[in-house]
mmCIF file of C-alpha atoms in Angstrom:
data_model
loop_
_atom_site.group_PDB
_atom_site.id
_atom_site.type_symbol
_atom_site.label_atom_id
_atom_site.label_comp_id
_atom_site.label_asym_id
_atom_site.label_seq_id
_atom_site.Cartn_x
_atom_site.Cartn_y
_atom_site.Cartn_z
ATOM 1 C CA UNK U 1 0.245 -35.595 -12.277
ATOM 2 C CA UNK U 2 2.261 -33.701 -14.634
ATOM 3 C CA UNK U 3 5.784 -31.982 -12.692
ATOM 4 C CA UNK U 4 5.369 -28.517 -11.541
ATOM 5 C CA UNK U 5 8.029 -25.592 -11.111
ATOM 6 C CA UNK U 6 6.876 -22.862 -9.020
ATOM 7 C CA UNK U 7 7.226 -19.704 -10.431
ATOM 8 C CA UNK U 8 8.682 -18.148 -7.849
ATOM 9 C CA UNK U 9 11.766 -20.337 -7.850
ATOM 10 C CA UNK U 10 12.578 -19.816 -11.655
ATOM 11 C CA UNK U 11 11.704 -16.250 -11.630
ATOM 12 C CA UNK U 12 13.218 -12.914 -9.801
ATOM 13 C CA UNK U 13 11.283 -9.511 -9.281
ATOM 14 C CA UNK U 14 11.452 -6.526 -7.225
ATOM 15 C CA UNK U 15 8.199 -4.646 -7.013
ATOM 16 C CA UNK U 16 9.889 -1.739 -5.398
ATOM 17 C CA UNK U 17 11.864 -1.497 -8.257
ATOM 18 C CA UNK U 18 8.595 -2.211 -10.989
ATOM 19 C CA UNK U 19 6.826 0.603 -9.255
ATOM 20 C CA UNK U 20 9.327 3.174 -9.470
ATOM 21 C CA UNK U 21 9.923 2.310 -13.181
ATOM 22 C CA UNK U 22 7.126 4.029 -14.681
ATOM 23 C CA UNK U 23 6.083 2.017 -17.436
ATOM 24 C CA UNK U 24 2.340 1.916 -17.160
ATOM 25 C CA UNK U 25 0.534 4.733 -18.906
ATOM 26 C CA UNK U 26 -1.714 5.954 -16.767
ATOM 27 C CA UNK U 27 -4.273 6.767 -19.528
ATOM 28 C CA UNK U 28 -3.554 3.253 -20.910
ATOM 29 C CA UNK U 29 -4.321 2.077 -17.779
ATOM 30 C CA UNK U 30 -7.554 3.348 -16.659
ATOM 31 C CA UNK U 31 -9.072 2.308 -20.347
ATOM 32 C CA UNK U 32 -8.123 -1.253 -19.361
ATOM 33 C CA UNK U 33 -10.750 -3.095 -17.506
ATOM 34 C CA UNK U 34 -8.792 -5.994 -17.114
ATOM 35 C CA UNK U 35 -6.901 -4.616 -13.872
ATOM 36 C CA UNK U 36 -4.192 -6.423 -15.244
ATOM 37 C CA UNK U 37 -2.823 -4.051 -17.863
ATOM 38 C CA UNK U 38 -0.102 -3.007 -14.541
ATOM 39 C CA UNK U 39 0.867 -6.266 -13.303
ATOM 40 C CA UNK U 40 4.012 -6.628 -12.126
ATOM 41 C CA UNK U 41 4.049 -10.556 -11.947
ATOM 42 C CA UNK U 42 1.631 -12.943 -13.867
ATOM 43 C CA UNK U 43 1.278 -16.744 -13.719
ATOM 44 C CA UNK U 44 -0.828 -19.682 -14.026
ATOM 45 C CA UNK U 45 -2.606 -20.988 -11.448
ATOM 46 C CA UNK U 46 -1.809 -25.090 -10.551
ATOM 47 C CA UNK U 47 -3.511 -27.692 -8.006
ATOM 48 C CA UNK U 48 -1.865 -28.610 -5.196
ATOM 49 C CA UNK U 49 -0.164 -32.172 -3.721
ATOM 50 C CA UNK U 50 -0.377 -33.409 -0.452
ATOM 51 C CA UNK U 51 3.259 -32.784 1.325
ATOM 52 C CA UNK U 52 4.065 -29.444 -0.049
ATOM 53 C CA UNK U 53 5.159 -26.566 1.756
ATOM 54 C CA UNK U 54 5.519 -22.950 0.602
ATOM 55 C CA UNK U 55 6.753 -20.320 3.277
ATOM 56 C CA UNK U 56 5.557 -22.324 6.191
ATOM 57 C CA UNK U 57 2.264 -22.828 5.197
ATOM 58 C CA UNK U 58 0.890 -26.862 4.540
ATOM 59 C CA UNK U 59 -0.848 -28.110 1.328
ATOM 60 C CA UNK U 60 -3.940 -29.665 1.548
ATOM 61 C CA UNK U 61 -4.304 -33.384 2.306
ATOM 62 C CA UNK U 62 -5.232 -34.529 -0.811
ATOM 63 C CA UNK U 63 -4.666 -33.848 -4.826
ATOM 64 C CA UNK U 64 -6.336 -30.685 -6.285
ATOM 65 C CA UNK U 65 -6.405 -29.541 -9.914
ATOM 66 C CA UNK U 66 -7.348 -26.782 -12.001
ATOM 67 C CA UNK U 67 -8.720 -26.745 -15.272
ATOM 68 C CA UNK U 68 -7.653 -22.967 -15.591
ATOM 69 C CA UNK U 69 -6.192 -20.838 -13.908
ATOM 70 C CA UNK U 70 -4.367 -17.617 -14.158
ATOM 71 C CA UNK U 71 -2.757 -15.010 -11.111
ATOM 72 C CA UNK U 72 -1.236 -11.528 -10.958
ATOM 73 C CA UNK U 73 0.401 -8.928 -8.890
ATOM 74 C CA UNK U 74 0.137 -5.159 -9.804
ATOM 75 C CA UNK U 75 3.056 -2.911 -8.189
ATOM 76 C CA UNK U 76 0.702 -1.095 -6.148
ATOM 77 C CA UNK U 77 0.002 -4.396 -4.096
ATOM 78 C CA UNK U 78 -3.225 -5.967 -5.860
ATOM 79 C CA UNK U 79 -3.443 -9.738 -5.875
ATOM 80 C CA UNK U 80 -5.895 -10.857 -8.355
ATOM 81 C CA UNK U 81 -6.652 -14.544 -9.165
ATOM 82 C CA UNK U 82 -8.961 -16.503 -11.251
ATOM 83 C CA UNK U 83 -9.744 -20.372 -10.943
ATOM 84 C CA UNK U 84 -11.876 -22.514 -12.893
ATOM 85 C CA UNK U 85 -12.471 -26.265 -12.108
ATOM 86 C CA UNK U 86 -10.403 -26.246 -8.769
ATOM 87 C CA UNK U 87 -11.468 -29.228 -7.675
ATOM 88 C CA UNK U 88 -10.277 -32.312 -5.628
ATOM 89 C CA UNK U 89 -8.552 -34.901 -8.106
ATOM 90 C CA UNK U 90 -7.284 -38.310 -8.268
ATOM 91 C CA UNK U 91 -5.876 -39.900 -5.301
ATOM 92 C CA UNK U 92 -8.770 -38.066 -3.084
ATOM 93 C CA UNK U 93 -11.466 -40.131 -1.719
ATOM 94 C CA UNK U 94 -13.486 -41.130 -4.476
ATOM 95 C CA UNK U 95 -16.537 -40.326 -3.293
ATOM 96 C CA UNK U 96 -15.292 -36.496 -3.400
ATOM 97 C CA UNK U 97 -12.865 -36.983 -6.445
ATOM 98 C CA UNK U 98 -14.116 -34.353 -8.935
ATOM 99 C CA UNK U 99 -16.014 -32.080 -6.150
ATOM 100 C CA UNK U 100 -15.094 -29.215 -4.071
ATOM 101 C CA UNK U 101 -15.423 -31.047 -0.953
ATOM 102 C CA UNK U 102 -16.398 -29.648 2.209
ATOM 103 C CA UNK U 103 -14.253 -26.169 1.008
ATOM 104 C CA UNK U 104 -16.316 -23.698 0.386
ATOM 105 C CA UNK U 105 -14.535 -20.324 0.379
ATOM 106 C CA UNK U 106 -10.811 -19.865 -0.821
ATOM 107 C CA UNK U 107 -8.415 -16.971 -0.344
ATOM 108 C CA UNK U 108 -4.928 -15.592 -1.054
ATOM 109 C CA UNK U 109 -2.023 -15.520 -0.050
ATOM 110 C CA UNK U 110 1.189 -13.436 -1.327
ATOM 111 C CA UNK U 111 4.784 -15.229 -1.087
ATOM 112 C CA UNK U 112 7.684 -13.602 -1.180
ATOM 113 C CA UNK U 113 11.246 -15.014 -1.563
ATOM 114 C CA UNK U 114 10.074 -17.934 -2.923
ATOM 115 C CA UNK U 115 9.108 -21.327 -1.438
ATOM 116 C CA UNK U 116 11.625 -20.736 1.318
ATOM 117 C CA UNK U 117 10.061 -17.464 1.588
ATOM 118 C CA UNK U 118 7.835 -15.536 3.863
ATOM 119 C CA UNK U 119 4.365 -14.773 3.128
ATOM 120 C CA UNK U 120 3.177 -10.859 2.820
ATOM 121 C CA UNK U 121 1.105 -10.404 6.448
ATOM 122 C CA UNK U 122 -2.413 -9.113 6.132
ATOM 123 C CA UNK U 123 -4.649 -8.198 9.025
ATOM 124 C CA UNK U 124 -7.340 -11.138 9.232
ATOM 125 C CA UNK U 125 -10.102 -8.308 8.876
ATOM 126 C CA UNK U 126 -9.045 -7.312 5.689
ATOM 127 C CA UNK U 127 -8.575 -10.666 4.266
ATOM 128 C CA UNK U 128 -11.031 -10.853 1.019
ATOM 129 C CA UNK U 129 -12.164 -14.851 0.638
ATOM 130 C CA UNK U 130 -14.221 -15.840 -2.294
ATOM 131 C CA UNK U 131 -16.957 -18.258 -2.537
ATOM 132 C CA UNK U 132 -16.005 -21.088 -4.397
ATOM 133 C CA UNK U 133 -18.300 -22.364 -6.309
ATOM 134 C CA UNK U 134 -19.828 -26.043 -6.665
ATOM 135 C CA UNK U 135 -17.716 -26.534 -10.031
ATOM 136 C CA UNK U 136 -14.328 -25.352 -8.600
ATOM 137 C CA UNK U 137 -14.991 -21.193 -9.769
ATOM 138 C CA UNK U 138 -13.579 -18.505 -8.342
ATOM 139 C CA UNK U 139 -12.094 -14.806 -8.574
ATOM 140 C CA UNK U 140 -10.127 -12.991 -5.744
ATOM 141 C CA UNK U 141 -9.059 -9.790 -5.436
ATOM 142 C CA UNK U 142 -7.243 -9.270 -2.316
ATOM 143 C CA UNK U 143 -5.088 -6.152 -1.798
ATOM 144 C CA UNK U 144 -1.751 -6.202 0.758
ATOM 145 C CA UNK U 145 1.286 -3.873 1.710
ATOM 146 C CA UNK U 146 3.939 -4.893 -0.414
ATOM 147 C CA UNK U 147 7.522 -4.462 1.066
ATOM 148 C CA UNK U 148 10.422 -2.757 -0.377
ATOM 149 C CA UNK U 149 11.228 -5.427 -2.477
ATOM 150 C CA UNK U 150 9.467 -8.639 -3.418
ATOM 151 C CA UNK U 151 11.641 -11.358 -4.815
ATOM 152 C CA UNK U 152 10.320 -14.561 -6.466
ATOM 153 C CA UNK U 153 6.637 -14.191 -5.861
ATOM 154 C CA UNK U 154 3.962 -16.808 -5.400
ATOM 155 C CA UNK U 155 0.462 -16.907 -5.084
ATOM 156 C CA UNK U 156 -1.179 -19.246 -2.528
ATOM 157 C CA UNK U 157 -4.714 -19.905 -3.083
ATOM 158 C CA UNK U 158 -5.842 -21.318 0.580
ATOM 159 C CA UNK U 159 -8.461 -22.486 2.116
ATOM 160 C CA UNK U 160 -10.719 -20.240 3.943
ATOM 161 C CA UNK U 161 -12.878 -21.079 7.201
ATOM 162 C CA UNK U 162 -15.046 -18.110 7.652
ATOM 163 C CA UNK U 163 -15.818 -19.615 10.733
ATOM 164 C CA UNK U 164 -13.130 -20.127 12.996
ATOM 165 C CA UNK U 165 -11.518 -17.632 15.199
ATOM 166 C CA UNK U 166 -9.462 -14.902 13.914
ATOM 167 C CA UNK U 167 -6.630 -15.993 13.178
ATOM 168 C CA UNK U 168 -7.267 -19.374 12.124
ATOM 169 C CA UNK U 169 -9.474 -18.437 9.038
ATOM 170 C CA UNK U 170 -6.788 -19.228 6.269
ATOM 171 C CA UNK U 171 -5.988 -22.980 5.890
ATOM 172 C CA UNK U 172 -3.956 -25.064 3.727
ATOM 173 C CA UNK U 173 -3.246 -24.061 0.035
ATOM 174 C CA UNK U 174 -4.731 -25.784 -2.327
ATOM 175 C CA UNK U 175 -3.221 -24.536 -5.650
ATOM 176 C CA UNK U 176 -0.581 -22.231 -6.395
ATOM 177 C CA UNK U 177 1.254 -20.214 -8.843
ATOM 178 C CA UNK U 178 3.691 -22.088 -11.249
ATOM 179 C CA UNK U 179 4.608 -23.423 -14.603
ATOM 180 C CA UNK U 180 3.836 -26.710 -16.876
ATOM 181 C CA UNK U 181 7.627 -27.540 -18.347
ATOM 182 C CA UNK U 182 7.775 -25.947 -21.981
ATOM 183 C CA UNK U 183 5.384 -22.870 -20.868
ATOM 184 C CA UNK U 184 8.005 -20.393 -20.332
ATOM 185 C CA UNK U 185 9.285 -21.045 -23.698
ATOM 186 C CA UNK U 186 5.640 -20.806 -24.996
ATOM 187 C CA UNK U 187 5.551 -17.721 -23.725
ATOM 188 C CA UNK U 188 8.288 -16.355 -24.679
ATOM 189 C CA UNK U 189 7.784 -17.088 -28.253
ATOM 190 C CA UNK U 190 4.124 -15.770 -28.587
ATOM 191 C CA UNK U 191 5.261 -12.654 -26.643
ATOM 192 C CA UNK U 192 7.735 -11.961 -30.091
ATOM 193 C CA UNK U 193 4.735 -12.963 -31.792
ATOM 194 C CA UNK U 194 2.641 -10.234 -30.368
ATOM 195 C CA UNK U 195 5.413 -7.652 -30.872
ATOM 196 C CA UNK U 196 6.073 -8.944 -34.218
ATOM 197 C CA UNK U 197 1.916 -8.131 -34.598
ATOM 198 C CA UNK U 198 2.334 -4.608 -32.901
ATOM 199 C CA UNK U 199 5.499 -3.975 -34.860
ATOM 200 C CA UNK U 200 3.148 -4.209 -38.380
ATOM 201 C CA UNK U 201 0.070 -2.747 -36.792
ATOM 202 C CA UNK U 202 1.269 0.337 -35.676
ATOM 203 C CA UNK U 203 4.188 0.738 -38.578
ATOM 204 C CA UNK U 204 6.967 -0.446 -36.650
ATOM 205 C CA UNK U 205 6.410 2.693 -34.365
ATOM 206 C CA UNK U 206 8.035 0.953 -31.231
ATOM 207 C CA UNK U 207 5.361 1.784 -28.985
ATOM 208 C CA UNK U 208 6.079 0.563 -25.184
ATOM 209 C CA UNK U 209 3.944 -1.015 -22.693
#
């Protein structure tokens, strides 16, 4: 398994701070059907070891992977994540390596602080779970009450029991927000790319995001 760095440790924001800042265009916005065109944080989405712990809550007992997988935040407190191929991996019983297992629905969870952190409390009747599907797919969109300030997000996707007693509905995570070594600097460079692009397109305008 290839090392992982949470995004939350290696990264710092302050949604309070984001949502006050008034970059978005509101126009801009409401042409995007993405949803994403506001987000305040955005990350890849990674399977989960057994052993981990992020903000109190367990991972699951046994290797996951994802064969994509992308997360965001918007300022105005919508969690959004996409998984494809979340599925159990090596090290899992073989008879359920490459299958979803007995989990069936997943949900979200919003960290903040970082793994140390505290996770964002929603009322268990307003939880939004997601059926995952036989080959690992799934897309949640799960709005909470952000606090004042959010520092060093991360997304948990968990498992969800739809039926156990309130309360008990969100299990272990079983994938999570973070980065493969060398992605920030990916990033990075293909973000000058794109303003390099935007630069030419528009005539060096400078037009802001």
């Amino acid at each position: 398994m290839k090392t992982l760095l949470v995004a939350g440790a290696i990264a710092v924001f302050s949604f309070g701070l984001l949502a006050e800042d008034g970059h978005g265009n509101n126009n801009n916005n409401n042409n995007n059907n993405n949803g994403n065109n506001n987000s305040s944080f955005e990350s890849s989405v990674l399977g989960s070891l057994p052993g981990g712990v992020i903000a109190g809550v367990n991972s699951g007992g046994a290797p996951w992977v994802v064969s994509q997988g992308e997360a965001s935040v918007s300022s105005s407190g919508r969690v959004q994540v996409e998984v494809k191929g979340l599925l159990l991996g090596p090290g899992a019983p073989a008879a359920v390596v490459g299958t979803t297992g007995p989990v069936t629905m997943v949900a979200a969870s919003l960290v903040c602080g970082g793994s140390g952190g505290s996770a964002v409390v929603v009322p268990e009747l307003s939880i939004t779970p997601s059926p995952l599907s036989s080959t690992g797919n799934a897309e949640i969109n799960q709005a909470v009450t952000l606090p004042a300030m959010c520092f060093a997000p991360v997304v948990l996707v968990r498992i969800f029991n739809s039926s156990a007693a309130l309360g008990s509905q969100l299990g272990p995570f079983i994938a999570v927000t973070g980065l493969m070594p060398g992605m920030a600097q990916n990033n990075n460079n293909n973000n000058g790319n794109n303003n390099n692009q935007n630069e030419d397109n528009h005539g060096g305008g400078g037009h802001g995001i």
